[in-house]
Every structure is written in structure tokens, then in C-alpha cells.
PDB file of C-alpha atoms in Angstrom:
ATOM      1  CA  UNK A   1       0.000   0.000   0.000  1.00 53.00           C
ATOM      2  CA  UNK A   2       1.616   3.254  -1.122  1.00 60.00           C
ATOM      3  CA  UNK A   3       1.214   6.688   0.383  1.00 65.00           C
ATOM      4  CA  UNK A   4       1.942   9.724  -1.778  1.00 68.00           C
ATOM      5  CA  UNK A   5       2.212  12.955   0.173  1.00 78.00           C
ATOM      6  CA  UNK A   6       2.913  16.515  -0.906  1.00 81.00           C
ATOM      7  CA  UNK A   7       4.311  18.909   1.684  1.00 80.00           C
ATOM      8  CA  UNK A   8       4.553  22.654   1.680  1.00 71.00           C
ATOM      9  CA  UNK A   9       6.739  22.675   4.769  1.00 72.00           C
ATOM     10  CA  UNK A  10      10.346  21.539   4.983  1.00 75.00           C
ATOM     11  CA  UNK A  11       9.698  20.576   8.612  1.00 76.00           C
ATOM     12  CA  UNK A  12       6.834  18.231   7.736  1.00 78.00           C
ATOM     13  CA  UNK A  13       8.891  16.659   4.959  1.00 80.00           C
ATOM     14  CA  UNK A  14      11.791  16.009   7.335  1.00 76.00           C
ATOM     15  CA  UNK A  15       9.419  14.441   9.859  1.00 76.00           C
ATOM     16  CA  UNK A  16       7.791  12.259   7.190  1.00 75.00           C
ATOM     17  CA  UNK A  17      11.116  10.771   6.175  1.00 71.00           C
ATOM     18  CA  UNK A  18      11.016   9.800   9.820  1.00 60.00           C
ATOM     19  CA  UNK A  19      14.189   8.199  10.998  1.00 59.00           C
ATOM     20  CA  UNK A  20      15.632   8.669  14.459  1.00 58.00           C
ATOM     21  CA  UNK A  21      19.139   8.779  13.008  1.00 70.00           C
ATOM     22  CA  UNK A  22      18.335  11.251  10.228  1.00 79.00           C
ATOM     23  CA  UNK A  23      19.469  14.862  10.403  1.00 82.00           C
ATOM     24  CA  UNK A  24      18.018  17.041   7.620  1.00 85.00           C
ATOM     25  CA  UNK A  25      19.244  20.632   7.229  1.00 88.00           C
ATOM     26  CA  UNK A  26      17.786  23.154   4.777  1.00 86.00           C
ATOM     27  CA  UNK A  27      20.606  24.920   2.922  1.00 86.00           C
ATOM     28  CA  UNK A  28      18.486  27.485   1.118  1.00 83.00           C
ATOM     29  CA  UNK A  29      14.891  28.532   0.670  1.00 77.00           C
ATOM     30  CA  UNK A  30      12.617  25.902  -0.901  1.00 69.00           C
ATOM     31  CA  UNK A  31      11.936  26.421  -4.611  1.00 72.00           C
ATOM     32  CA  UNK A  32       9.491  23.547  -5.189  1.00 77.00           C
ATOM     33  CA  UNK A  33       7.068  21.377  -3.199  1.00 81.00           C
ATOM     34  CA  UNK A  34       8.457  18.657  -0.978  1.00 85.00           C
ATOM     35  CA  UNK A  35       7.061  15.244  -1.934  1.00 86.00           C
ATOM     36  CA  UNK A  36       7.302  11.671  -0.710  1.00 85.00           C
ATOM     37  CA  UNK A  37       5.908   8.337  -1.858  1.00 84.00           C
ATOM     38  CA  UNK A  38       6.735   5.114  -0.009  1.00 85.00           C
ATOM     39  CA  UNK A  39       5.738   1.459  -0.152  1.00 88.00           C
ATOM     40  CA  UNK A  40       6.755  -1.745   1.620  1.00 89.00           C
ATOM     41  CA  UNK A  41       7.090  -4.716  -0.716  1.00 90.00           C
ATOM     42  CA  UNK A  42       7.478  -7.991   1.122  1.00 88.00           C
ATOM     43  CA  UNK A  43      10.012  -6.446   3.501  1.00 90.00           C
ATOM     44  CA  UNK A  44      11.781  -4.317   0.869  1.00 92.00           C
ATOM     45  CA  UNK A  45      11.267  -0.614   1.590  1.00 90.00           C
ATOM     46  CA  UNK A  46      10.975   1.622  -1.478  1.00 92.00           C
ATOM     47  CA  UNK A  47      10.658   5.408  -1.603  1.00 90.00           C
ATOM     48  CA  UNK A  48      10.470   8.191  -4.152  1.00 89.00           C
ATOM     49  CA  UNK A  49      10.866  11.755  -2.931  1.00 88.00           C
ATOM     50  CA  UNK A  50      11.484  15.297  -4.077  1.00 87.00           C
ATOM     51  CA  UNK A  51      13.653  17.693  -2.114  1.00 87.00           C
ATOM     52  CA  UNK A  52      12.002  21.055  -2.627  1.00 85.00           C
ATOM     53  CA  UNK A  53      15.229  22.959  -2.201  1.00 83.00           C
ATOM     54  CA  UNK A  54      18.912  22.549  -1.378  1.00 88.00           C
ATOM     55  CA  UNK A  55      19.364  20.455   1.746  1.00 89.00           C
ATOM     56  CA  UNK A  56      21.857  18.282   3.574  1.00 89.00           C
ATOM     57  CA  UNK A  57      20.871  14.805   4.772  1.00 87.00           C
ATOM     58  CA  UNK A  58      23.013  12.959   7.312  1.00 86.00           C
ATOM     59  CA  UNK A  59      21.880   9.428   8.027  1.00 81.00           C
ATOM     60  CA  UNK A  60      23.097   6.495  10.100  1.00 76.00           C
ATOM     61  CA  UNK A  61      21.685   3.173   8.880  1.00 75.00           C
ATOM     62  CA  UNK A  62      21.187   0.916  11.895  1.00 73.00           C
ATOM     63  CA  UNK A  63      19.638  -2.095  10.134  1.00 79.00           C
ATOM     64  CA  UNK A  64      21.440  -5.005   8.503  1.00 85.00           C
ATOM     65  CA  UNK A  65      21.063  -4.932   4.761  1.00 88.00           C
ATOM     66  CA  UNK A  66      21.916  -2.573   1.923  1.00 89.00           C
ATOM     67  CA  UNK A  67      20.320   0.686   0.784  1.00 89.00           C
ATOM     68  CA  UNK A  68      20.417   1.958  -2.796  1.00 90.00           C
ATOM     69  CA  UNK A  69      19.796   5.586  -3.812  1.00 89.00           C
ATOM     70  CA  UNK A  70      19.468   6.943  -7.353  1.00 87.00           C
ATOM     71  CA  UNK A  71      18.770  10.448  -8.593  1.00 86.00           C
ATOM     72  CA  UNK A  72      16.118  11.385 -11.154  1.00 87.00           C
ATOM     73  CA  UNK A  73      17.417  13.978 -13.632  1.00 81.00           C
ATOM     74  CA  UNK A  74      19.823  14.928 -10.865  1.00 81.00           C
ATOM     75  CA  UNK A  75      23.234  14.556 -12.494  1.00 83.00           C
ATOM     76  CA  UNK A  76      25.586  17.096 -10.993  1.00 86.00           C
ATOM     77  CA  UNK A  77      22.976  18.121  -8.404  1.00 88.00           C
ATOM     78  CA  UNK A  78      23.507  15.547  -5.633  1.00 87.00           C
ATOM     79  CA  UNK A  79      26.615  14.483  -3.760  1.00 85.00           C
ATOM     80  CA  UNK A  80      26.988  11.299  -1.750  1.00 83.00           C
ATOM     81  CA  UNK A  81      29.750  11.407   0.873  1.00 81.00           C
ATOM     82  CA  UNK A  82      31.438  14.118  -1.148  1.00 80.00           C
ATOM     83  CA  UNK A  83      31.125  12.445  -4.580  1.00 82.00           C
ATOM     84  CA  UNK A  84      28.954  14.024  -7.255  1.00 83.00           C
ATOM     85  CA  UNK A  85      26.229  11.846  -8.792  1.00 84.00           C
ATOM     86  CA  UNK A  86      26.459  11.131 -12.509  1.00 80.00           C
ATOM     87  CA  UNK A  87      23.529  10.674 -14.912  1.00 78.00           C
ATOM     88  CA  UNK A  88      23.058   7.004 -13.952  1.00 77.00           C
ATOM     89  CA  UNK A  89      24.822   6.810 -10.598  1.00 81.00           C
ATOM     90  CA  UNK A  90      23.685   4.483  -7.838  1.00 85.00           C
ATOM     91  CA  UNK A  91      24.741   5.044  -4.255  1.00 86.00           C
ATOM     92  CA  UNK A  92      25.253   1.843  -2.249  1.00 86.00           C
ATOM     93  CA  UNK A  93      24.751   2.204   1.520  1.00 85.00           C
ATOM     94  CA  UNK A  94      25.449  -0.881   3.645  1.00 84.00           C
ATOM     95  CA  UNK A  95      23.621  -1.234   6.930  1.00 81.00           C
ATOM     96  CA  UNK A  96      25.369  -0.059  10.103  1.00 79.00           C
ATOM     97  CA  UNK A  97      27.180   2.709   8.233  1.00 81.00           C
ATOM     98  CA  UNK A  98      26.763   6.453   7.802  1.00 81.00           C
ATOM     99  CA  UNK A  99      26.066   8.536   4.722  1.00 83.00           C
ATOM    100  CA  UNK A 100      25.913  12.246   3.999  1.00 86.00           C
ATOM    101  CA  UNK A 101      24.114  13.499   0.914  1.00 86.00           C
ATOM    102  CA  UNK A 102      23.759  17.081  -0.281  1.00 88.00           C
ATOM    103  CA  UNK A 103      21.057  18.184  -2.714  1.00 87.00           C
ATOM    104  CA  UNK A 104      22.384  21.281  -4.452  1.00 85.00           C
ATOM    105  CA  UNK A 105      18.937  22.269  -5.758  1.00 87.00           C
ATOM    106  CA  UNK A 106      15.405  20.861  -5.922  1.00 85.00           C
ATOM    107  CA  UNK A 107      15.850  17.226  -7.001  1.00 88.00           C
ATOM    108  CA  UNK A 108      13.962  13.945  -7.139  1.00 89.00           C
ATOM    109  CA  UNK A 109      15.400  10.648  -5.975  1.00 90.00           C
ATOM    110  CA  UNK A 110      14.434   7.019  -5.422  1.00 91.00           C
ATOM    111  CA  UNK A 111      15.687   4.552  -2.854  1.00 90.00           C
ATOM    112  CA  UNK A 112      15.299   0.959  -1.762  1.00 92.00           C
ATOM    113  CA  UNK A 113      16.487  -0.764   1.398  1.00 91.00           C
ATOM    114  CA  UNK A 114      16.849  -4.537   1.164  1.00 91.00           C
ATOM    115  CA  UNK A 115      17.316  -6.542   4.385  1.00 90.00           C
ATOM    116  CA  UNK A 116      20.380  -8.766   4.523  1.00 88.00           C
ATOM    117  CA  UNK A 117      18.208 -11.883   4.780  1.00 86.00           C
ATOM    118  CA  UNK A 118      16.572 -11.053   1.434  1.00 85.00           C
ATOM    119  CA  UNK A 119      19.919 -10.683  -0.304  1.00 82.00           C
ATOM    120  CA  UNK A 120      20.831 -14.220   0.711  1.00 70.00           C
ATOM    121  CA  UNK A 121      24.445 -13.318   1.419  1.00 53.00           C
ATOM    122  CA  UNK A 122      26.524 -11.790   4.158  1.00 51.00           C
ATOM    123  CA  UNK A 123      26.947  -8.041   4.053  1.00 50.00           C
ATOM    124  CA  UNK A 124      30.247  -8.201   5.871  1.00 50.00           C
ATOM    125  CA  UNK A 125      33.561 -10.009   5.611  1.00 46.00           C
ATOM    126  CA  UNK A 126      34.432 -13.177   7.511  1.00 45.00           C
ATOM    127  CA  UNK A 127      36.219 -11.152  10.164  1.00 46.00           C
ATOM    128  CA  UNK A 128      33.090  -9.090  10.849  1.00 45.00           C
ATOM    129  CA  UNK A 129      34.342  -5.952   9.088  1.00 42.00           C
ATOM    130  CA  UNK A 130      32.175  -4.215   6.502  1.00 43.00           C
ATOM    131  CA  UNK A 131      32.640  -4.952   2.804  1.00 42.00           C
ATOM    132  CA  UNK A 132      31.875  -1.281   2.227  1.00 41.00           C
ATOM    133  CA  UNK A 133      32.716   1.056   5.076  1.00 43.00           C
ATOM    134  CA  UNK A 134      30.389   3.857   3.975  1.00 47.00           C
ATOM    135  CA  UNK A 135      28.088   4.843   1.145  1.00 51.00           C
ATOM    136  CA  UNK A 136      29.840   4.825  -2.232  1.00 62.00           C
ATOM    137  CA  UNK A 137      28.914   5.644  -5.819  1.00 59.00           C
ATOM    138  CA  UNK A 138      29.125   2.615  -8.119  1.00 54.00           C
ATOM    139  CA  UNK A 139      30.184   2.982 -11.779  1.00 48.00           C
ATOM    140  CA  UNK A 140      27.420   4.245 -14.037  1.00 48.00           C
ATOM    141  CA  UNK A 141      26.723   1.175 -16.170  1.00 54.00           C
ATOM    142  CA  UNK A 142      26.553  -1.241 -13.242  1.00 62.00           C
ATOM    143  CA  UNK A 143      23.334   0.185 -11.803  1.00 75.00           C
ATOM    144  CA  UNK A 144      21.265   0.529 -14.984  1.00 82.00           C
ATOM    145  CA  UNK A 145      19.082  -2.526 -14.330  1.00 84.00           C
ATOM    146  CA  UNK A 146      18.434  -1.551 -10.712  1.00 87.00           C
ATOM    147  CA  UNK A 147      17.452   1.986 -11.717  1.00 87.00           C
ATOM    148  CA  UNK A 148      15.007   0.643 -14.303  1.00 88.00           C
ATOM    149  CA  UNK A 149      13.328  -1.824 -11.933  1.00 90.00           C
ATOM    150  CA  UNK A 150      13.153   0.764  -9.146  1.00 91.00           C
ATOM    151  CA  UNK A 151      11.462   3.267 -11.469  1.00 90.00           C
ATOM    152  CA  UNK A 152       8.927   0.643 -12.567  1.00 89.00           C
ATOM    153  CA  UNK A 153       8.158  -0.286  -8.977  1.00 90.00           C
ATOM    154  CA  UNK A 154       7.658   3.348  -7.944  1.00 88.00           C
ATOM    155  CA  UNK A 155       5.348   4.049 -10.892  1.00 86.00           C
ATOM    156  CA  UNK A 156       3.337   0.924 -10.144  1.00 87.00           C
ATOM    157  CA  UNK A 157       3.008   1.931  -6.496  1.00 86.00           C
ATOM    158  CA  UNK A 158       1.731   5.401  -7.408  1.00 81.00           C
ATOM    159  CA  UNK A 159      -1.104   4.023  -9.574  1.00 79.00           C
ATOM    160  CA  UNK A 160      -2.064   1.423  -6.971  1.00 81.00           C
ATOM    161  CA  UNK A 161      -0.817  -1.760  -8.657  1.00 84.00           C
ATOM    162  CA  UNK A 162       0.172  -3.282  -5.298  1.00 86.00           C
ATOM    163  CA  UNK A 163      -3.045  -2.465  -3.439  1.00 84.00           C
ATOM    164  CA  UNK A 164      -4.656  -5.690  -2.212  1.00 80.00           C
ATOM    165  CA  UNK A 165      -2.228  -7.576  -4.454  1.00 83.00           C
ATOM    166  CA  UNK A 166       0.277  -9.448  -2.261  1.00 85.00           C
ATOM    167  CA  UNK A 167       1.558 -11.592  -5.137  1.00 83.00           C
ATOM    168  CA  UNK A 168       2.515  -8.466  -7.074  1.00 84.00           C
ATOM    169  CA  UNK A 169       4.449  -7.167  -4.061  1.00 87.00           C
ATOM    170  CA  UNK A 170       6.365 -10.426  -3.759  1.00 88.00           C
ATOM    171  CA  UNK A 171       7.210 -10.472  -7.475  1.00 86.00           C
ATOM    172  CA  UNK A 172       8.328  -6.811  -7.525  1.00 90.00           C
ATOM    173  CA  UNK A 173      10.488  -7.325  -4.441  1.00 91.00           C
ATOM    174  CA  UNK A 174      12.131 -10.352  -6.058  1.00 89.00           C
ATOM    175  CA  UNK A 175      13.052  -8.303  -9.153  1.00 89.00           C
ATOM    176  CA  UNK A 176      14.558  -5.584  -6.995  1.00 91.00           C
ATOM    177  CA  UNK A 177      16.583  -8.111  -5.010  1.00 90.00           C
ATOM    178  CA  UNK A 178      17.948  -9.699  -8.202  1.00 88.00           C
ATOM    179  CA  UNK A 179      18.959  -6.316  -9.612  1.00 88.00           C
ATOM    180  CA  UNK A 180      20.561  -5.356  -6.287  1.00 89.00           C
ATOM    181  CA  UNK A 181      22.606  -8.550  -6.195  1.00 85.00           C
ATOM    182  CA  UNK A 182      24.064  -7.661  -9.587  1.00 82.00           C
ATOM    183  CA  UNK A 183      25.191  -4.281  -8.279  1.00 83.00           C
ATOM    184  CA  UNK A 184      26.734  -5.821  -5.167  1.00 81.00           C
ATOM    185  CA  UNK A 185      28.813  -8.249  -7.245  1.00 74.00           C
ATOM    186  CA  UNK A 186      30.731  -5.223  -8.543  1.00 47.00           C
ATOM    187  CA  UNK A 187      33.380  -3.991  -6.139  1.00 40.00           C
ATOM    188  CA  UNK A 188      32.166  -0.457  -5.314  1.00 39.00           C
ATOM    189  CA  UNK A 189      34.819   2.233  -5.533  1.00 40.00           C
ATOM    190  CA  UNK A 190      34.847   5.936  -5.021  1.00 42.00           C
ATOM    191  CA  UNK A 191      35.223   7.916  -8.227  1.00 40.00           C
ATOM    192  CA  UNK A 192      38.716   9.355  -8.567  1.00 42.00           C
ATOM    193  CA  UNK A 193      38.861  12.927  -7.384  1.00 45.00           C
ATOM    194  CA  UNK A 194      41.330  15.280  -5.851  1.00 48.00           C
ATOM    195  CA  UNK A 195      41.370  15.117  -2.069  1.00 49.00           C
ATOM    196  CA  UNK A 196      41.013  18.357  -0.160  1.00 51.00           C
ATOM    197  CA  UNK A 197      43.648  18.612   2.519  1.00 48.00           C
ATOM    198  CA  UNK A 198      45.249  15.797   4.504  1.00 46.00           C
ATOM    199  CA  UNK A 199      43.285  15.386   7.753  1.00 42.00           C
ATOM    200  CA  UNK A 200      45.035  13.323  10.388  1.00 53.00           C
ATOM    201  CA  UNK A 201      41.719  11.606  11.169  1.00 68.00           C
ATOM    202  CA  UNK A 202      39.121   9.922   8.938  1.00 78.00           C
ATOM    203  CA  UNK A 203      36.680  12.448   7.542  1.00 81.00           C
ATOM    204  CA  UNK A 204      33.660  10.649   8.992  1.00 80.00           C
ATOM    205  CA  UNK A 205      35.234  10.735  12.450  1.00 85.00           C
ATOM    206  CA  UNK A 206      35.854  14.473  12.124  1.00 89.00           C
ATOM    207  CA  UNK A 207      32.221  15.180  11.174  1.00 87.00           C
ATOM    208  CA  UNK A 208      30.976  12.960  14.011  1.00 86.00           C
ATOM    209  CA  UNK A 209      33.148  14.858  16.476  1.00 88.00           C
ATOM    210  CA  UNK A 210      31.692  18.123  15.201  1.00 89.00           C
ATOM    211  CA  UNK A 211      28.154  16.878  15.818  1.00 86.00           C
ATOM    212  CA  UNK A 212      29.101  15.591  19.261  1.00 87.00           C
ATOM    213  CA  UNK A 213      30.490  18.995  20.144  1.00 87.00           C
ATOM    214  CA  UNK A 214      27.368  20.723  18.829  1.00 85.00           C
ATOM    215  CA  UNK A 215      25.064  18.367  20.742  1.00 82.00           C
ATOM    216  CA  UNK A 216      26.854  19.321  23.936  1.00 81.00           C
ATOM    217  CA  UNK A 217      26.146  22.995  23.172  1.00 76.00           C
ATOM    218  CA  UNK A 218      22.619  22.783  21.781  1.00 67.00           C
ATOM    219  CA  UNK A 219      21.659  26.428  22.326  1.00 63.00           C
ATOM    220  CA  UNK A 220      25.060  28.048  21.931  1.00 67.00           C
ATOM    221  CA  UNK A 221      27.321  28.443  18.932  1.00 73.00           C
ATOM    222  CA  UNK A 222      30.964  27.365  19.281  1.00 80.00           C
ATOM    223  CA  UNK A 223      33.534  29.138  17.148  1.00 79.00           C
ATOM    224  CA  UNK A 224      35.245  27.514  14.183  1.00 82.00           C
ATOM    225  CA  UNK A 225      38.475  27.474  16.180  1.00 82.00           C
ATOM    226  CA  UNK A 226      36.714  25.685  19.066  1.00 82.00           C
ATOM    227  CA  UNK A 227      35.349  23.036  16.695  1.00 87.00           C
ATOM    228  CA  UNK A 228      38.738  22.462  15.116  1.00 88.00           C
ATOM    229  CA  UNK A 229      40.310  22.101  18.541  1.00 86.00           C
ATOM    230  CA  UNK A 230      37.617  19.614  19.606  1.00 86.00           C
ATOM    231  CA  UNK A 231      38.324  17.547  16.476  1.00 87.00           C
ATOM    232  CA  UNK A 232      42.097  17.832  16.939  1.00 87.00           C
ATOM    233  CA  UNK A 233      42.572  19.233  13.416  1.00 89.00           C
ATOM    234  CA  UNK A 234      43.467  22.596  11.926  1.00 88.00           C
ATOM    235  CA  UNK A 235      40.769  25.054  10.894  1.00 88.00           C
ATOM    236  CA  UNK A 236      41.890  24.638   7.286  1.00 89.00           C
ATOM    237  CA  UNK A 237      41.437  20.866   7.483  1.00 90.00           C
ATOM    238  CA  UNK A 238      38.017  21.329   9.074  1.00 90.00           C
ATOM    239  CA  UNK A 239      37.032  23.674   6.247  1.00 90.00           C
ATOM    240  CA  UNK A 240      38.171  21.172   3.609  1.00 89.00           C
ATOM    241  CA  UNK A 241      36.328  18.277   5.256  1.00 89.00           C
ATOM    242  CA  UNK A 242      33.091  20.282   5.443  1.00 89.00           C
ATOM    243  CA  UNK A 243      33.323  21.300   1.795  1.00 86.00           C
ATOM    244  CA  UNK A 244      34.065  17.753   0.684  1.00 83.00           C
ATOM    245  CA  UNK A 245      31.639  15.814   2.877  1.00 82.00           C
ATOM    246  CA  UNK A 246      28.779  18.291   3.397  1.00 84.00           C
ATOM    247  CA  UNK A 247      29.092  20.623   0.437  1.00 82.00           C
ATOM    248  CA  UNK A 248      29.143  23.788   2.573  1.00 86.00           C
ATOM    249  CA  UNK A 249      31.738  25.697   4.569  1.00 89.00           C
ATOM    250  CA  UNK A 250      31.752  25.214   8.357  1.00 89.00           C
ATOM    251  CA  UNK A 251      30.893  28.903   8.812  1.00 88.00           C
ATOM    252  CA  UNK A 252      27.817  28.560   6.607  1.00 89.00           C
ATOM    253  CA  UNK A 253      26.852  25.290   8.291  1.00 89.00           C
ATOM    254  CA  UNK A 254      27.012  26.886  11.743  1.00 88.00           C
ATOM    255  CA  UNK A 255      24.874  29.776  10.533  1.00 88.00           C
ATOM    256  CA  UNK A 256      22.278  27.366   9.163  1.00 89.00           C
ATOM    257  CA  UNK A 257      22.369  25.435  12.416  1.00 88.00           C
ATOM    258  CA  UNK A 258      21.622  28.566  14.428  1.00 88.00           C
ATOM    259  CA  UNK A 259      18.618  29.316  12.192  1.00 91.00           C
ATOM    260  CA  UNK A 260      17.307  25.765  12.573  1.00 90.00           C
ATOM    261  CA  UNK A 261      17.676  26.003  16.362  1.00 89.00           C
ATOM    262  CA  UNK A 262      15.783  29.294  16.240  1.00 91.00           C
ATOM    263  CA  UNK A 263      13.007  27.663  14.202  1.00 91.00           C
ATOM    264  CA  UNK A 264      12.692  24.816  16.685  1.00 88.00           C
ATOM    265  CA  UNK A 265      12.374  27.269  19.564  1.00 90.00           C
ATOM    266  CA  UNK A 266       9.885  29.470  17.702  1.00 92.00           C
ATOM    267  CA  UNK A 267       7.648  26.504  16.876  1.00 88.00           C
ATOM    268  CA  UNK A 268       7.479  25.661  20.577  1.00 89.00           C
ATOM    269  CA  UNK A 269       7.017  29.277  21.630  1.00 88.00           C
ATOM    270  CA  UNK A 270       3.449  29.487  20.330  1.00 76.00           C
ATOM    271  CA  UNK A 271       2.328  26.716  22.677  1.00 76.00           C
ATOM    272  CA  UNK A 272       4.153  28.363  25.571  1.00 79.00           C
ATOM    273  CA  UNK A 273       2.622  31.792  25.054  1.00 78.00           C
ATOM    274  CA  UNK A 274       5.999  33.355  24.293  1.00 85.00           C
ATOM    275  CA  UNK A 275       6.839  36.136  21.851  1.00 88.00           C
ATOM    276  CA  UNK A 276       9.606  36.284  19.252  1.00 90.00           C
ATOM    277  CA  UNK A 277      11.604  38.650  21.443  1.00 87.00           C
ATOM    278  CA  UNK A 278      11.436  36.128  24.292  1.00 88.00           C
ATOM    279  CA  UNK A 279      12.977  33.460  22.059  1.00 89.00           C
ATOM    280  CA  UNK A 280      15.640  35.837  20.774  1.00 87.00           C
ATOM    281  CA  UNK A 281      16.545  36.709  24.343  1.00 83.00           C
ATOM    282  CA  UNK A 282      16.696  33.039  25.366  1.00 81.00           C
ATOM    283  CA  UNK A 283      19.117  32.304  22.515  1.00 82.00           C
ATOM    284  CA  UNK A 284      21.199  35.430  23.052  1.00 77.00           C
ATOM    285  CA  UNK A 285      20.294  36.973  19.682  1.00 81.00           C
ATOM    286  CA  UNK A 286      20.840  40.719  19.610  1.00 73.00           C
ATOM    287  CA  UNK A 287      20.898  41.639  15.902  1.00 78.00           C
ATOM    288  CA  UNK A 288      17.162  40.984  15.502  1.00 84.00           C
ATOM    289  CA  UNK A 289      16.690  42.592  12.096  1.00 85.00           C
ATOM    290  CA  UNK A 290      19.481  40.703  10.358  1.00 85.00           C
ATOM    291  CA  UNK A 291      18.516  37.373  11.895  1.00 89.00           C
ATOM    292  CA  UNK A 292      14.851  37.855  10.975  1.00 91.00           C
ATOM    293  CA  UNK A 293      15.881  38.620   7.388  1.00 90.00           C
ATOM    294  CA  UNK A 294      18.093  35.531   7.144  1.00 90.00           C
ATOM    295  CA  UNK A 295      15.327  33.441   8.701  1.00 92.00           C
ATOM    296  CA  UNK A 296      12.768  34.655   6.175  1.00 90.00           C
ATOM    297  CA  UNK A 297      15.183  34.041   3.309  1.00 89.00           C
ATOM    298  CA  UNK A 298      15.733  30.420   4.389  1.00 88.00           C
ATOM    299  CA  UNK A 299      12.246  29.376   5.528  1.00 87.00           C
ATOM    300  CA  UNK A 300      10.020  31.709   3.520  1.00 86.00           C
ATOM    301  CA  UNK A 301       8.339  33.288   6.536  1.00 89.00           C
ATOM    302  CA  UNK A 302       9.226  35.660   9.339  1.00 91.00           C
ATOM    303  CA  UNK A 303       9.822  34.458  12.919  1.00 93.00           C
ATOM    304  CA  UNK A 304       6.515  35.982  14.040  1.00 91.00           C
ATOM    305  CA  UNK A 305       4.659  33.894  11.434  1.00 91.00           C
ATOM    306  CA  UNK A 306       6.268  30.716  12.741  1.00 90.00           C
ATOM    307  CA  UNK A 307       5.165  31.556  16.287  1.00 90.00           C
ATOM    308  CA  UNK A 308       1.606  32.081  15.049  1.00 87.00           C
ATOM    309  CA  UNK A 309       1.697  28.617  13.519  1.00 80.00           C
ATOM    310  CA  UNK A 310       1.573  29.414   9.828  1.00 56.00           C
ATOM    311  CA  UNK A 311       4.197  26.750   9.121  1.00 42.00           C
ATOM    312  CA  UNK A 312       3.708  23.033   8.994  1.00 40.00           C
ATOM    313  CA  UNK A 313       0.793  22.657   6.570  1.00 40.00           C
ATOM    314  CA  UNK A 314       0.825  19.658   4.320  1.00 36.00           C
ATOM    315  CA  UNK A 315      -1.377  18.438   1.501  1.00 33.00           C
ATOM    316  CA  UNK A 316      -2.085  14.787   0.768  1.00 31.00           C
ATOM    317  CA  UNK A 317      -2.597  14.265  -2.948  1.00 32.00           C
ATOM    318  CA  UNK A 318      -2.862  10.468  -2.839  1.00 30.00           C
ATOM    319  CA  UNK A 319      -3.379   8.228   0.168  1.00 32.00           C
ATOM    320  CA  UNK A 320      -4.139   4.591  -0.387  1.00 31.00           C
TER     321      UNK A 320
END
């Protein structure tokens, strides 16, 4: 049974993708509706979605299995762990790993997560280590069949082909599993590209340390120098890692983070009977005019409108 939902709010879209280990950050103001369509086929989870504007997704996959992500007309518009998607790229994400994907503009994408038991093979090496340590982009031609089957499955789900049709779900899942096995037989490799800097620590570890530091200071903003010191790297290395892995500079990321924290506080303020100035005071914001302008530019509404509850509307176009 598929559900096809259209959102006008970035916040509702982020919640609908619903994953406790997902962090979704808007990088710019939305330019198109946010959409999501999902279906469960005999244990294989399939989704098609549209990011309405530039955003950064950071996800930790806790389940055993393998996820596959493909872009739709998104060549040169999506990065996966710092690598730019090609016209037919497929991103392979093993379970129990992390992935960071940046949409550089409004894009559509499809994904499927196949449990390890359905693949009929181990997803790790004999010594317990991962075959693939993090999400990687596989060579273009190797994912053609998977892309085609995934597109067919999504289209069938949208028109209701799987409704009250368990045999169809089983058959579609089997085709996806077969196509996925073909991709996994190819040794995934990162596309050759010039590395930015020479961090003394793995890039993923550096980003995780940044988030740990930020979680410990949820309502305050550490300086770039403080973050670099917490990660035990230079500020230049930190800048390079951010640009490569997240697609934005650390300064810009911290600014976006402060605006997202402000939005979270404003959305709660309405229920608490607080005013915008109360929230600004709580967060130590003094340059009210500039912050309000940046907030409106990113979220499409002023802080006072968020407090009044204008945000968060969503429209269901298909629900079956």
C-alpha cells in the first residue's frame, strides 16, 4: 500500500522521512514542493521523494542490509559522501554505516532498502568488518538494471498496482533483489577525485566529532576554532572536510544550524505563550533585524509567522 504525500513545509517533509538517526538541514529557501511516496514490498522498503530545495541529509543506517539511492534527472545536483552523482549513478549504503548526501537544488530521488536476509548473502567479511565502510557511488553502467526496476516499482506503487495484491508485491520485491545482487557483485569504488587537505583523522570521524560537540552545546554556537580544537585538526582541514563531505563551509553550516535552532524554539514558543523577542533573548540573539531577514530568506516566513503557527501545513494528494 503506497502513500503519496505533498508537503509545503520543509519541517513536515523532514518528519515524514522519519528516521531517528536522520538529520536534515535546509541549505536554502525551498523552490518547489516537498514530496514523498513510499511502499513496503514484502520487507523491501521503497521510496520516491522530491527535495524542494537545497538540503543536507546525514543518516546512520542501523539495520542489517543494503540501501540503494538513485537520482532522477539529478546529475551534478547531488553528492553522496562528497562524490557528485552522474547521470546514472547508484549510491550503495550498507547497513550499520553512515552517509551524507547534499542536494544542491530541488531534485527527485528514489531509494530501496533490502534486508540482509533477502539478499541471501553476508553483508560483511568473515572477520566481521564491513565490505563497504560507507556509502559509495558505483560505476554508471553497473546500476542501470536496478534503476530501471526501481522506477517501474515506484510508478506501479503510485497508480495502486500493489493495493490488495500481495503476489505483485512479492514479485516486484524479487526483481529488486535480483537487480541489487548484480550491483553488489561489482566492487564499489569511489570515483577518482582530488582530495582536499590531509586530515590526520578519517573524515567521517571528524564530522561525528563536530556533531558531538554541537550536541553538547545545543543552544550556543561554538567558534570555528573551538570546533577544530575539539576535532584535533586545523581550521583549514576542518574547512576542507566540510566542503568535501557536506558541500558547505563550516561557517555557513554553523549559521544554518543557528537558524534551525531558532526555528525549533519558535515553533514551541506558540504553545508556551511566548513572543519572538522572548525566544531571541533566550538564545542570546541581539541583531534581531538581520537574523529575521536571514530566517525569512531560508524558511520563507518571518519568525513571528512561525510563532503564530503558519508553518507546517501539508497536503495529501494520494493516500491509499
